[in-house]
Amino acid sequence: MGITTNVLIMVPDLSLVDETFDTNITLSYFLSIQVCLDGFSFSILDPVRNKYIQFRYFSFHHKVKETDLPELTNKIFEQNELLNLPYKKVFILIPSRFSTLVPSGLFTPDEAAGWLRFTHEVPENHNIVFSQMKLADAWNIFAIPSQLGDIFKRQFPEPSFFQQYIPMTETKLAISRPGVSKTQLIINLQSNYFDIVVIEKNNLKLSNSFQIRGENDLIYYTLFVFEQLQLPPSNTEIQLIGAHPEFNVIRKTLEKYIKHVKQPGLPSGFQYSYLFKDVPGHRFHNLLSLASCVS
């Protein structure tokens, strides 16, 4: 049974508006949106100053299903005038387990659906979309709920869709330096699954998603990746991002097995309004990294 939203007032859990934000010049701003089972969030970047000046997060406090997201998204659009203004660019992040990467040399748009269906059972009522990962020299093919995608296409003239592998990977490759020997393993937590991306010597070595069915699944799969890729624990850094009810517990458990576990703050490469001190950077790391993934 779906969520009844006809009388639902969507109140943001966190809302930040810098005094320099100007509704008259939104056509010069970049808008980034993330929607998932955890909630709906958006941020606004002034690319002229490379500065984030707006942020808003709506937590879905009640348990929701994927089929509820279109209805909740529509309600947020109805109640937030900011999302009905025109923007220079609009980036949409829809986290998905149904994703695969194909090297640029092998990718053709006509074969994108075939590649994804070869690796996943794509759910019905999902559209298959793809985005280029320039620094990784690959294409990210992924599935998003059709109805949700249609809402964003109706709301914005030319939205760009992303899956989480892109901000997880491209932002790290952009700041990696040749000759740096430390291997980076990025873990992105979701409510019922997690993603692992491994970057070694400025190259993408692995990107994969794993379902969380039991309390030891994350540790098991993480250590399995260490073993399979023969990663040296003393020289491998784990960066833990994303949202999960047991985020802190998971971090402490990881620290029992891995020496270098970090919880990054706000993504580097941007300026932030002083108000962003209240934004948990690890939780919204992918959302706030989107603007650096697009040239």
XYZ file of N, CA and C in Angstrom, residues 12 62 82 206 216 220 242 244 268:
27
model
N 11.549 19.911 5.967
C 12.960 19.500 5.884
C 13.574 19.309 7.267
N 9.118 7.601 8.053
C 8.369 6.348 7.985
C 9.050 5.419 6.973
N 11.756 26.514 -4.635
C 13.118 26.500 -5.174
C 13.281 25.481 -6.291
N 38.136 -1.770 -8.966
C 36.914 -2.514 -8.648
C 35.782 -1.558 -8.342
N 27.104 -9.351 9.737
C 28.506 -9.560 9.401
C 28.796 -9.461 7.900
N 32.502 -9.252 6.025
C 32.876 -10.404 5.200
C 33.265 -9.980 3.793
N 28.093 7.717 3.126
C 26.730 7.237 2.949
C 25.907 7.324 4.211
N 23.378 5.082 6.982
C 22.918 3.810 7.521
C 22.603 4.021 8.997
N 36.245 17.994 -1.141
C 37.184 19.071 -1.435
C 36.943 19.602 -2.847
